[in-house]
mmCIF file of C-alpha atoms and ligand atoms in Angstrom:
data_model
loop_
_atom_site.group_PDB
_atom_site.id
_atom_site.type_symbol
_atom_site.label_atom_id
_atom_site.label_comp_id
_atom_site.label_asym_id
_atom_site.label_seq_id
_atom_site.Cartn_x
_atom_site.Cartn_y
_atom_site.Cartn_z
ATOM 1 C CA MET A 1 0.000 0.000 0.000
ATOM 2 C CA ASP A 2 2.905 2.316 0.548
ATOM 3 C CA ILE A 3 4.141 1.878 -2.983
ATOM 4 C CA LEU A 4 1.525 4.238 -4.253
ATOM 5 C CA GLU A 5 1.809 6.808 -1.527
ATOM 6 C CA ASN A 6 4.109 9.835 -1.603
ATOM 7 C CA GLN A 7 3.217 10.576 -5.179
ATOM 8 C CA ASN A 8 2.318 14.103 -4.213
ATOM 9 C CA GLU A 9 5.631 15.020 -2.626
ATOM 10 C CA ILE A 10 6.652 18.569 -3.418
ATOM 11 C CA PHE A 11 10.421 18.272 -2.900
ATOM 12 C CA PRO A 12 12.898 15.456 -3.630
ATOM 13 C CA LYS A 13 13.318 13.441 -0.436
ATOM 14 C CA GLY A 14 17.022 14.273 0.012
ATOM 15 C CA GLU A 15 19.423 12.509 2.385
ATOM 16 C CA LYS A 16 18.659 9.851 4.975
ATOM 17 C CA ALA A 17 18.442 11.400 8.436
ATOM 18 C CA SER A 18 20.947 10.325 11.111
ATOM 19 C CA ALA A 19 19.868 7.162 12.940
ATOM 20 C CA GLU A 20 21.341 8.749 16.065
ATOM 21 C CA TYR A 21 18.443 11.172 16.370
ATOM 22 C CA PHE A 22 15.602 9.286 14.648
ATOM 23 C CA THR A 23 13.720 6.051 15.268
ATOM 24 C CA GLY A 24 12.891 4.585 11.833
ATOM 25 C CA THR A 25 13.723 6.150 8.501
ATOM 26 C CA ALA A 26 13.441 9.842 7.692
ATOM 27 C CA TRP A 27 14.714 11.890 4.763
ATOM 28 C CA VAL A 28 15.952 15.462 4.976
ATOM 29 C CA ASN A 29 16.267 17.894 2.119
ATOM 30 C CA ILE A 30 17.898 21.188 3.116
ATOM 31 C CA LEU A 31 16.102 23.813 1.045
ATOM 32 C CA VAL A 32 17.818 26.879 2.515
ATOM 33 C CA PRO A 33 21.056 26.118 4.390
ATOM 34 C CA LYS A 34 22.164 27.989 7.496
ATOM 35 C CA ASP A 35 24.118 31.087 6.674
ATOM 36 C CA GLU A 36 26.444 33.343 8.672
ATOM 37 C CA THR A 37 24.173 36.335 8.474
ATOM 38 C CA GLY A 38 22.006 34.323 10.813
ATOM 39 C CA SER A 39 18.529 34.016 9.468
ATOM 40 C CA TYR A 40 16.476 30.906 9.041
ATOM 41 C CA ALA A 41 17.367 27.415 7.906
ATOM 42 C CA VAL A 42 14.596 25.739 5.944
ATOM 43 C CA GLY A 43 14.332 22.022 5.282
ATOM 44 C CA ASN A 44 11.872 19.427 4.060
ATOM 45 C CA VAL A 45 11.553 16.294 6.195
ATOM 46 C CA LEU A 46 9.838 13.100 5.043
ATOM 47 C CA PHE A 47 9.173 10.533 7.780
ATOM 48 C CA GLU A 48 8.393 6.987 6.664
ATOM 49 C CA PRO A 49 5.523 5.252 8.517
ATOM 50 C CA GLY A 50 6.432 4.702 12.194
ATOM 51 C CA CYS A 51 9.400 7.118 12.119
ATOM 52 C CA ARG A 52 9.852 9.938 14.642
ATOM 53 C CA ASN A 53 12.726 12.063 15.903
ATOM 54 C CA ASN A 54 14.137 11.997 19.457
ATOM 55 C CA TRP A 55 12.963 14.383 22.124
ATOM 56 C CA HIS A 56 14.793 17.666 21.489
ATOM 57 C CA THR A 57 14.785 21.440 21.948
ATOM 58 C CA HIS A 58 15.530 24.375 19.670
ATOM 59 C CA PRO A 59 17.278 27.389 21.223
ATOM 60 C CA ALA A 60 15.167 29.798 19.183
ATOM 61 C CA GLY A 61 12.129 27.698 18.382
ATOM 62 C CA GLN A 62 10.967 26.151 15.134
ATOM 63 C CA ILE A 63 8.013 26.268 12.766
ATOM 64 C CA LEU A 64 6.547 23.124 11.140
ATOM 65 C CA ILE A 65 4.387 23.370 8.020
ATOM 66 C CA VAL A 66 2.742 20.036 7.244
ATOM 67 C CA THR A 67 2.505 19.206 3.517
ATOM 68 C CA GLY A 68 1.388 15.568 3.537
ATOM 69 C CA GLY A 69 0.550 12.378 5.379
ATOM 70 C CA LYS A 70 -0.371 11.921 9.002
ATOM 71 C CA GLY A 71 1.854 12.522 12.014
ATOM 72 C CA PHE A 72 2.232 13.877 15.543
ATOM 73 C CA TYR A 73 3.775 16.743 17.494
ATOM 74 C CA GLN A 74 4.158 16.399 21.228
ATOM 75 C CA GLU A 75 5.552 18.682 23.926
ATOM 76 C CA ARG A 76 6.797 17.047 27.138
ATOM 77 C CA GLY A 77 3.970 16.517 29.599
ATOM 78 C CA LYS A 78 1.235 17.388 27.108
ATOM 79 C CA PRO A 79 -1.013 15.220 24.918
ATOM 80 C CA ALA A 80 0.267 14.669 21.366
ATOM 81 C CA ARG A 81 -1.282 16.713 18.592
ATOM 82 C CA LEU A 82 -2.373 14.874 15.438
ATOM 83 C CA LEU A 83 -1.082 16.615 12.299
ATOM 84 C CA VAL A 84 -2.289 16.504 8.713
ATOM 85 C CA LYS A 85 -1.568 18.481 5.538
ATOM 86 C CA GLY A 86 -2.067 22.198 6.070
ATOM 87 C CA ASP A 87 -1.359 22.191 9.817
ATOM 88 C CA VAL A 88 1.185 24.658 11.186
ATOM 89 C CA VAL A 89 3.014 24.213 14.496
ATOM 90 C CA VAL A 90 4.896 27.028 16.214
ATOM 91 C CA ILE A 91 7.403 25.459 18.610
ATOM 92 C CA PRO A 92 8.598 27.784 21.393
ATOM 93 C CA SER A 93 12.289 28.150 22.294
ATOM 94 C CA ASN A 94 13.807 25.507 24.568
ATOM 95 C CA ILE A 95 10.634 23.418 24.819
ATOM 96 C CA GLU A 96 11.247 19.662 24.861
ATOM 97 C CA HIS A 97 9.281 18.033 22.036
ATOM 98 C CA TRP A 98 9.312 15.513 19.197
ATOM 99 C CA HIS A 99 7.611 15.172 15.814
ATOM 100 C CA GLY A 100 7.134 12.288 13.396
ATOM 101 C CA ALA A 101 4.871 10.068 11.318
ATOM 102 C CA ALA A 102 1.937 7.990 12.494
ATOM 103 C CA LYS A 103 2.388 4.229 12.615
ATOM 104 C CA HIS A 104 0.739 3.448 9.254
ATOM 105 C CA SER A 105 1.293 6.671 7.360
ATOM 106 C CA SER A 106 4.209 8.605 5.996
ATOM 107 C CA PHE A 107 4.407 12.257 7.018
ATOM 108 C CA THR A 108 6.043 15.291 5.451
ATOM 109 C CA HIS A 109 6.644 18.749 6.861
ATOM 110 C CA ILE A 110 8.736 21.764 6.096
ATOM 111 C CA VAL A 111 10.806 22.973 9.054
ATOM 112 C CA ILE A 112 11.848 26.572 9.517
ATOM 113 C CA THR A 113 14.452 26.855 12.229
ATOM 114 C CA ASN A 114 15.687 30.152 13.644
ATOM 115 C CA ASN A 115 19.453 30.085 13.982
ATOM 116 C CA THR A 116 20.092 33.532 15.412
ATOM 117 C CA LYS A 117 20.466 32.560 19.055
ATOM 118 C CA ASN A 118 22.736 30.315 21.082
ATOM 119 C CA GLY A 119 23.718 27.354 18.950
ATOM 120 C CA ALA A 120 21.693 24.570 17.466
ATOM 121 C CA VAL A 121 19.226 21.822 18.301
ATOM 122 C CA LYS A 122 19.814 19.910 21.534
ATOM 123 C CA TRP A 123 19.053 16.230 21.087
ATOM 124 C CA LEU A 124 17.697 14.163 23.994
ATOM 125 C CA GLU A 125 16.569 10.538 24.410
ATOM 126 C CA PRO A 126 14.447 8.627 21.835
ATOM 127 C CA VAL A 127 10.668 8.613 22.083
ATOM 128 C CA THR A 128 9.842 5.201 23.573
ATOM 129 C CA ASP A 129 7.422 2.791 21.923
ATOM 130 C CA GLU A 130 5.064 3.295 24.881
ATOM 131 C CA GLU A 131 5.054 7.072 24.435
ATOM 132 C CA TYR A 132 4.620 6.668 20.691
ATOM 133 C CA LEU A 133 1.747 4.148 20.853
ATOM 134 C CA GLU A 134 0.062 6.140 23.616
ATOM 135 C CA CYS A 135 -0.296 9.145 21.311
ATOM 136 C CA HIS A 136 -1.976 6.923 18.697
ATOM 137 C CA ALA A 137 -4.445 5.521 21.216
ATOM 138 C CA ALA A 138 -5.280 9.000 22.475
ATOM 139 C CA ASN A 139 -5.942 10.298 18.965
ATOM 140 C CA ASN A 140 -7.848 7.322 17.597
ATOM 141 C CA PRO A 141 -11.570 7.072 17.860
ATOM 142 C CA LYS A 142 -12.843 3.916 19.508
ATOM 143 C CA PRO A 143 -11.780 0.934 17.401
ATOM 144 C CA VAL A 144 -14.721 -0.272 15.359
ATOM 145 C CA LYS A 145 -15.611 -3.928 15.646
ATOM 146 C CA ILE A 146 -16.088 -5.638 12.303
ATOM 147 C CA ASN A 147 -17.494 -9.152 12.339
ATOM 148 C CA LEU A 148 -15.781 -11.097 9.596
ATOM 149 C CA THR A 149 -16.018 -14.839 9.158
ATOM 150 C CA GLU A 150 -12.864 -16.870 9.521
ATOM 151 C CA ALA A 151 -12.936 -17.691 5.794
ATOM 152 C CA ALA A 152 -13.343 -14.023 4.836
ATOM 153 C CA VAL A 153 -10.348 -13.044 6.959
ATOM 154 C CA ARG A 154 -8.250 -15.921 5.580
ATOM 155 C CA ASN A 155 -9.141 -15.317 1.923
ATOM 156 C CA HIS A 156 -8.578 -11.581 2.242
ATOM 157 C CA ALA A 157 -5.202 -12.134 3.920
ATOM 158 C CA GLU A 158 -4.166 -14.484 1.113
ATOM 159 C CA LEU A 159 -4.493 -11.634 -1.372
ATOM 160 C CA PHE A 160 -3.545 -8.729 0.869
ATOM 161 C CA PRO A 161 -1.291 -9.846 3.722
ATOM 162 C CA ASP A 162 -0.696 -7.050 6.274
ATOM 163 C CA HIS A 163 -3.016 -4.675 4.490
ATOM 164 C CA VAL A 164 -5.730 -2.969 6.495
ATOM 165 C CA SER A 165 -8.041 -0.927 4.307
ATOM 166 C CA THR A 166 -8.703 2.598 5.529
ATOM 167 C CA LEU A 167 -12.344 1.804 4.803
ATOM 168 C CA THR A 168 -12.417 -0.411 7.890
ATOM 169 C CA GLU A 169 -12.238 2.826 9.901
ATOM 170 C CA THR A 170 -14.442 5.034 7.744
ATOM 171 C CA ASP A 171 -17.013 2.519 6.433
ATOM 172 C CA PRO A 172 -16.996 -0.471 8.786
ATOM 173 C CA GLU A 173 -20.518 -1.658 7.992
ATOM 174 C CA LEU A 174 -19.856 -1.709 4.244
ATOM 175 C CA ILE A 175 -16.603 -3.604 4.742
ATOM 176 C CA GLU A 176 -18.359 -6.148 6.947
ATOM 177 C CA ILE A 177 -21.016 -6.722 4.281
ATOM 178 C CA PHE A 178 -18.630 -6.701 1.317
ATOM 179 C CA ASP A 179 -15.797 -8.784 2.761
ATOM 180 C CA ASN A 180 -18.094 -11.477 4.152
ATOM 181 C CA PHE A 181 -19.831 -11.600 0.782
ATOM 182 C CA ALA A 182 -16.905 -11.412 -1.669
ATOM 183 C CA TYR A 183 -14.256 -13.166 0.426
ATOM 184 C CA ASP A 184 -16.374 -15.933 1.920
ATOM 185 C CA GLU A 185 -19.785 -16.498 0.314
ATOM 186 C CA VAL A 186 -18.686 -15.863 -3.288
ATOM 187 C CA ILE A 187 -15.213 -17.415 -3.124
ATOM 188 C CA SER A 188 -16.619 -20.664 -1.739
ATOM 189 C CA CYS A 189 -18.648 -21.062 -4.936
ATOM 190 C CA GLY A 190 -17.312 -22.495 -8.192
ATOM 191 C CA ASN A 191 -14.171 -24.203 -9.439
ATOM 192 C CA LEU A 192 -11.557 -21.450 -9.959
ATOM 193 C CA ASP A 193 -8.210 -21.654 -8.208
ATOM 194 C CA THR A 194 -6.892 -18.490 -6.558
ATOM 195 C CA LYS A 195 -4.575 -17.532 -9.399
ATOM 196 C CA THR A 196 -7.264 -17.837 -12.070
ATOM 197 C CA ARG A 197 -9.790 -15.973 -9.922
ATOM 198 C CA VAL A 198 -7.406 -13.063 -9.337
ATOM 199 C CA MET A 199 -6.490 -12.922 -13.049
ATOM 200 C CA MET A 200 -10.163 -12.735 -14.010
ATOM 201 C CA ILE A 201 -10.942 -9.992 -11.490
ATOM 202 C CA LEU A 202 -7.836 -8.074 -12.566
ATOM 203 C CA ALA A 203 -8.959 -8.216 -16.215
ATOM 204 C CA SER A 204 -12.460 -7.072 -15.245
ATOM 205 C CA THR A 205 -11.130 -4.000 -13.411
ATOM 206 C CA ILE A 206 -9.455 -2.839 -16.641
ATOM 207 C CA ALA A 207 -12.706 -3.268 -18.589
ATOM 208 C CA SER A 208 -14.564 -1.460 -15.786
ATOM 209 C CA LYS A 209 -12.036 1.416 -15.884
ATOM 210 C CA ALA A 210 -11.558 0.882 -12.150
ATOM 211 C CA LEU A 211 -7.981 2.075 -11.656
ATOM 212 C CA GLU A 212 -7.895 2.071 -7.824
ATOM 213 C CA GLU A 213 -9.285 -1.464 -7.624
ATOM 214 C CA TYR A 214 -6.876 -2.486 -10.378
ATOM 215 C CA LYS A 215 -3.883 -1.267 -8.328
ATOM 216 C CA MET A 216 -5.099 -3.335 -5.369
ATOM 217 C CA PHE A 217 -5.440 -6.405 -7.558
ATOM 218 C CA VAL A 218 -2.053 -6.001 -9.241
ATOM 219 C CA ASN A 219 -0.536 -6.269 -5.783
ATOM 220 C CA ALA A 220 -2.847 -9.192 -4.965
ATOM 221 C CA ALA A 221 -1.814 -10.856 -8.227
ATOM 222 C CA LEU A 222 1.883 -10.566 -7.414
ATOM 223 C CA ASN A 223 1.171 -11.817 -3.869
ATOM 224 C CA VAL A 224 -0.461 -15.027 -5.150
ATOM 225 C CA GLY A 225 2.267 -15.894 -7.644
ATOM 226 C CA ILE A 226 1.044 -14.265 -10.843
ATOM 227 C CA THR A 227 4.186 -12.997 -12.568
ATOM 228 C CA HIS A 228 4.961 -9.473 -13.744
ATOM 229 C CA MET A 229 4.940 -10.811 -17.273
ATOM 230 C CA GLU A 230 1.470 -12.316 -16.839
ATOM 231 C CA VAL A 231 0.129 -9.009 -15.495
ATOM 232 C CA LYS A 232 1.556 -7.262 -18.572
ATOM 233 C CA GLU A 233 0.023 -9.856 -20.883
ATOM 234 C CA ILE A 234 -3.415 -9.379 -19.284
ATOM 235 C CA LEU A 235 -3.034 -5.662 -20.012
ATOM 236 C CA TYR A 236 -1.995 -6.261 -23.619
ATOM 237 C CA GLN A 237 -4.842 -8.752 -24.091
ATOM 238 C CA SER A 238 -7.265 -6.023 -22.991
ATOM 239 C CA VAL A 239 -6.161 -3.545 -25.673
ATOM 240 C CA PRO A 240 -8.193 -5.024 -28.597
ATOM 241 C CA TYR A 241 -11.283 -5.489 -26.397
ATOM 242 C CA VAL A 242 -11.300 -2.407 -24.197
ATOM 243 C CA GLY A 243 -9.446 0.039 -26.464
ATOM 244 C CA ILE A 244 -6.175 1.829 -25.877
ATOM 245 C CA ALA A 245 -7.882 5.037 -24.702
ATOM 246 C CA LYS A 246 -9.120 3.236 -21.601
ATOM 247 C CA VAL A 247 -6.124 0.937 -21.162
ATOM 248 C CA VAL A 248 -3.299 3.469 -21.362
ATOM 249 C CA ASP A 249 -3.723 4.777 -17.792
ATOM 250 C CA PHE A 250 -3.496 1.194 -16.554
ATOM 251 C CA ILE A 251 -0.263 0.692 -18.472
ATOM 252 C CA TYR A 252 1.322 3.803 -16.931
ATOM 253 C CA THR A 253 0.184 2.761 -13.456
ATOM 254 C CA THR A 254 1.463 -0.789 -13.904
ATOM 255 C CA ASN A 255 4.836 0.539 -15.021
ATOM 256 C CA GLU A 256 5.024 2.712 -11.882
ATOM 257 C CA ILE A 257 4.201 -0.263 -9.653
ATOM 258 C CA PHE A 258 6.782 -2.442 -11.422
ATOM 259 C CA THR A 259 9.463 0.262 -11.313
ATOM 260 C CA ASP A 260 8.838 0.780 -7.581
ATOM 261 C CA ARG A 261 9.357 -2.957 -7.132
ATOM 262 C CA GLY A 262 12.687 -2.763 -8.982
ATOM 263 C CA ILE A 263 11.475 -4.481 -12.158
ATOM 264 C CA LYS A 264 13.347 -3.394 -15.302
ATOM 265 C CA LEU A 265 11.208 -2.365 -18.272
ATOM 266 C CA PRO A 266 10.549 -3.395 -20.930
ATOM 267 C CA LEU A 267 9.942 -7.008 -19.938
ATOM 268 C CA ASP A 268 11.135 -9.743 -22.301
ATOM 269 C CA GLY A 269 9.271 -9.723 -25.630
ATOM 270 C CA GLN A 270 6.417 -12.245 -26.012
ATOM 271 C CA SER A 271 5.462 -11.663 -29.633
ATOM 272 C CA THR A 272 5.499 -14.715 -31.925
ATOM 273 C CA THR A 273 4.343 -13.218 -35.213
ATOM 274 C CA LYS A 274 5.842 -10.879 -37.768
ATOM 275 C CA ARG A 275 4.150 -8.456 -40.126
ATOM 276 C CA GLU A 276 4.199 -11.110 -42.873
ATOM 277 C CA THR A 277 2.782 -13.897 -40.684
ATOM 278 C CA ARG A 278 0.301 -12.184 -38.361
ATOM 279 C CA PHE A 279 -2.740 -12.550 -40.633
ATOM 280 C CA GLU A 280 -2.135 -16.182 -41.437
ATOM 281 C CA LYS A 281 -1.285 -17.164 -37.834
ATOM 282 C CA GLY A 282 -4.171 -15.161 -36.452
ATOM 283 C CA LEU A 283 -6.693 -16.687 -38.824
ATOM 284 C CA GLU A 284 -5.401 -20.146 -38.024
ATOM 285 C CA LEU A 285 -5.841 -19.500 -34.311
ATOM 286 C CA GLN A 286 -9.322 -18.026 -34.850
ATOM 287 C CA LYS A 287 -10.338 -21.204 -36.641
ATOM 288 C CA ASP A 288 -8.816 -23.342 -33.880
ATOM 289 C CA ILE A 289 -10.968 -21.524 -31.346
ATOM 290 C CA PHE A 290 -14.210 -20.876 -33.240
ATOM 291 C CA GLY A 291 -14.204 -23.515 -35.970
ATOM 292 C CA GLU A 292 -16.113 -22.984 -39.193
ATOM 293 C CA THR A 293 -17.956 -19.978 -37.736
ATOM 294 C CA ILE A 294 -15.054 -17.910 -39.023
ATOM 295 C CA ASP A 295 -15.501 -19.003 -42.652
ATOM 296 C CA ASN A 296 -19.245 -18.347 -42.433
ATOM 297 C CA MET A 297 -18.599 -14.931 -40.906
ATOM 298 C CA HIS A 298 -16.262 -14.049 -43.752
ATOM 299 C CA LYS A 299 -18.825 -15.206 -46.340
ATOM 300 C CA GLU A 300 -21.544 -13.053 -44.783
ATOM 301 C CA THR A 301 -19.402 -9.935 -44.477
ATOM 302 C CA PRO A 302 -20.081 -7.285 -47.152
ATOM 303 C CA LYS A 303 -17.069 -6.443 -49.262
ATOM 304 C CA ASP A 304 -16.771 -2.885 -47.933
ATOM 305 C CA GLN A 305 -16.403 -4.269 -44.379
ATOM 306 C CA MET A 306 -13.952 -7.065 -45.052
ATOM 307 C CA HIS A 307 -11.083 -4.943 -43.746
ATOM 308 C CA ILE A 308 -12.544 -5.290 -40.222
ATOM 309 C CA GLN A 309 -12.508 -9.099 -40.558
ATOM 310 C CA LYS A 310 -8.898 -8.824 -41.680
ATOM 311 C CA TYR A 311 -8.091 -6.688 -38.628
ATOM 312 C CA LEU A 312 -9.703 -9.248 -36.352
ATOM 313 C CA SER A 313 -7.510 -11.996 -37.776
ATOM 314 C CA ALA A 314 -4.239 -10.089 -38.128
ATOM 315 C CA ASN A 315 -4.506 -7.652 -35.237
ATOM 316 C CA CYS A 316 -6.798 -9.023 -32.509
ATOM 317 C CA PHE A 317 -5.735 -12.649 -32.952
ATOM 318 C CA GLY A 318 -2.457 -12.431 -34.921
ATOM 319 C CA ASP A 319 -0.908 -9.662 -32.803
ATOM 320 C CA TYR A 320 -2.342 -10.426 -29.358
ATOM 321 C CA TYR A 321 -3.712 -13.970 -28.971
ATOM 322 C CA THR A 322 -0.548 -15.469 -30.484
ATOM 323 C CA ARG A 323 1.688 -13.909 -27.824
ATOM 324 C CA LYS A 324 3.520 -16.139 -25.352
ATOM 325 C CA GLY A 325 3.170 -15.680 -21.610
ATOM 326 C CA LEU A 326 -0.440 -16.795 -21.276
ATOM 327 C CA ASP A 327 -1.931 -19.889 -22.890
ATOM 328 C CA ILE A 328 -4.862 -19.606 -25.298
ATOM 329 C CA LYS A 329 -7.310 -21.111 -22.811
ATOM 330 C CA THR A 330 -6.432 -18.435 -20.262
ATOM 331 C CA ARG A 331 -6.527 -15.641 -22.840
ATOM 332 C CA GLU A 332 -9.966 -16.727 -23.982
ATOM 333 C CA LEU A 333 -11.234 -16.815 -20.381
ATOM 334 C CA LEU A 334 -9.760 -13.332 -19.802
ATOM 335 C CA THR A 335 -11.583 -12.074 -22.879
ATOM 336 C CA PHE A 336 -14.836 -13.482 -21.497
ATOM 337 C CA SER A 337 -14.159 -11.718 -18.190
ATOM 338 C CA MET A 338 -13.511 -8.384 -19.912
ATOM 339 C CA LEU A 339 -16.578 -8.655 -22.152
ATOM 340 C CA THR A 340 -18.723 -9.406 -19.110
ATOM 341 C CA ALA A 341 -17.377 -6.366 -17.276
ATOM 342 C CA LEU A 342 -17.709 -4.078 -20.311
ATOM 343 C CA GLY A 343 -21.435 -4.618 -20.741
ATOM 344 C CA GLY A 344 -23.352 -4.004 -23.966
ATOM 345 C CA THR A 345 -21.302 -6.766 -25.560
ATOM 346 C CA GLU A 346 -23.795 -9.638 -25.510
ATOM 347 C CA SER A 347 -23.179 -10.806 -29.075
ATOM 348 C CA GLN A 348 -19.413 -10.977 -28.409
ATOM 349 C CA ILE A 349 -20.036 -12.674 -25.047
ATOM 350 C CA ARG A 350 -22.033 -15.402 -26.800
ATOM 351 C CA ALA A 351 -19.300 -15.938 -29.412
ATOM 352 C CA HIS A 352 -16.592 -16.163 -26.770
ATOM 353 C CA ILE A 353 -18.647 -18.491 -24.586
ATOM 354 C CA GLN A 354 -18.603 -20.853 -27.557
ATOM 355 C CA GLY A 355 -14.872 -20.194 -28.025
ATOM 356 C CA ASN A 356 -14.209 -20.996 -24.368
ATOM 357 C CA ILE A 357 -16.241 -24.193 -24.494
ATOM 358 C CA ASN A 358 -14.387 -25.258 -27.659
ATOM 359 C CA LEU A 359 -11.108 -24.779 -25.786
ATOM 360 C CA GLY A 360 -12.252 -26.773 -22.745
ATOM 361 C CA ASN A 361 -13.426 -23.969 -20.445
ATOM 362 C CA ASP A 362 -16.745 -25.609 -19.626
ATOM 363 C CA LYS A 363 -20.039 -24.138 -18.448
ATOM 364 C CA GLU A 364 -19.123 -24.622 -14.788
ATOM 365 C CA THR A 365 -15.880 -22.668 -15.288
ATOM 366 C CA LEU A 366 -17.643 -19.831 -17.116
ATOM 367 C CA LEU A 367 -20.328 -19.656 -14.437
ATOM 368 C CA SER A 368 -17.559 -19.584 -11.820
ATOM 369 C CA VAL A 369 -15.931 -16.617 -13.571
ATOM 370 C CA ILE A 370 -19.227 -14.720 -13.647
ATOM 371 C CA THR A 371 -19.802 -15.558 -9.978
ATOM 372 C CA GLN A 372 -16.350 -14.314 -8.930
ATOM 373 C CA LEU A 373 -16.793 -11.114 -10.954
ATOM 374 C CA LEU A 374 -20.209 -10.336 -9.515
ATOM 375 C CA PRO A 375 -18.993 -8.363 -6.464
ATOM 376 C CA TYR A 376 -16.808 -6.232 -8.765
ATOM 377 C CA VAL A 377 -19.065 -5.695 -11.797
ATOM 378 C CA GLY A 378 -22.505 -5.801 -10.132
ATOM 379 C CA TYR A 379 -25.631 -7.872 -10.694
ATOM 380 C CA PRO A 380 -26.855 -6.509 -14.062
ATOM 381 C CA ARG A 381 -23.684 -7.418 -15.966
ATOM 382 C CA ALA A 382 -23.370 -10.742 -14.185
ATOM 383 C CA LEU A 383 -26.989 -11.616 -15.012
ATOM 384 C CA ASN A 384 -26.582 -10.573 -18.648
ATOM 385 C CA ALA A 385 -23.573 -12.870 -18.983
ATOM 386 C CA ILE A 386 -25.504 -15.734 -17.357
ATOM 387 C CA LYS A 387 -28.323 -15.202 -19.840
ATOM 388 C CA CYS A 388 -25.804 -15.534 -22.704
ATOM 389 C CA LEU A 389 -24.314 -18.623 -21.065
ATOM 390 C CA ASN A 390 -27.737 -20.271 -20.855
ATOM 391 C CA GLU A 391 -28.555 -19.373 -24.470
ATOM 392 C CA VAL A 392 -25.321 -20.800 -25.850
ATOM 393 C CA THR A 393 -25.227 -23.956 -23.727
ATOM 394 C CA THR A 394 -28.847 -24.978 -24.342
ATOM 395 C CA LYS A 395 -28.436 -24.642 -28.090
HETATM 396 MN MN1 MN B 401 11.770 20.176 16.363
#
């Protein structure tokens, strides 16, 4: 969850602060250094979650201007003050105090320190864990009790170990309803393994243009053993179905997540066709999946629209479906997931239900995909896909 934070930092984070005076990791960027004419030194300090400085005093006081995150300021013997973006703290001369981030949030402030009087900061002992946790307890509202089933907790933790959604504090009743539903009731239904389920949900978030949920599920995907390359291939597979205009933001975001995790881009190439072979290979694959439907479709297509049929073969199938990294069965199931999430695509859903069945993704599997998508795409789209499934399979 911290990967995506700190995107709104104003200043570069600078140098690591001395471990002698800080508990945890902080970064200091001196914006205006001390000078001999004796005015103010100005710096930007970024505290990582859980980091705080030691108790200390300033001979001529200090001003804090909070620019991001959540943190605390405490004077000796007084309750800690919770700080968020926009808060300003005026610290009197020679008052013992500390400042730093909250346990689960980074925290950034600008410090303006007056250097005109007697020397510099006087560092004292570290803030103890007891003192630090006490200020959290004092500033937190009563913890809200959420009743989750054992299965819901377990299945959620499998995807998101150590992650506590901020919604558990702000919307506890919704989280209780949603998590018990999606992570227990729904997951217990159908035949998908965890990896397939997460892939299908991930694909549906792209088709739903749900970038925040997508970010969550990219991390879930990597947590359950889906590779970086597979995530990229799901994205590429979505381009011909969802359209680049909607997909491009997801590509940028994915690249940021990968770069933050130290993954070098571009990933290894997965293309298997060339300009000369893409039409032929694509058409071959189309026929493997859909059988003689393809020939019939070509026969029925008016001459002035044949170029679209050519695009389908060369581009949609020849460029994308022929790529390595995901097998055809998985790609076809991903397409079904995206079409279901898109909505208004019933004729394509029916065609790809047949394609899936031809490849061995049976009715139970397709119904399982729809079931797992339901919490994320809603009832109308799930029911429309089920209607298509019934139509195709009773034919
Ligand atoms: Mn200070």
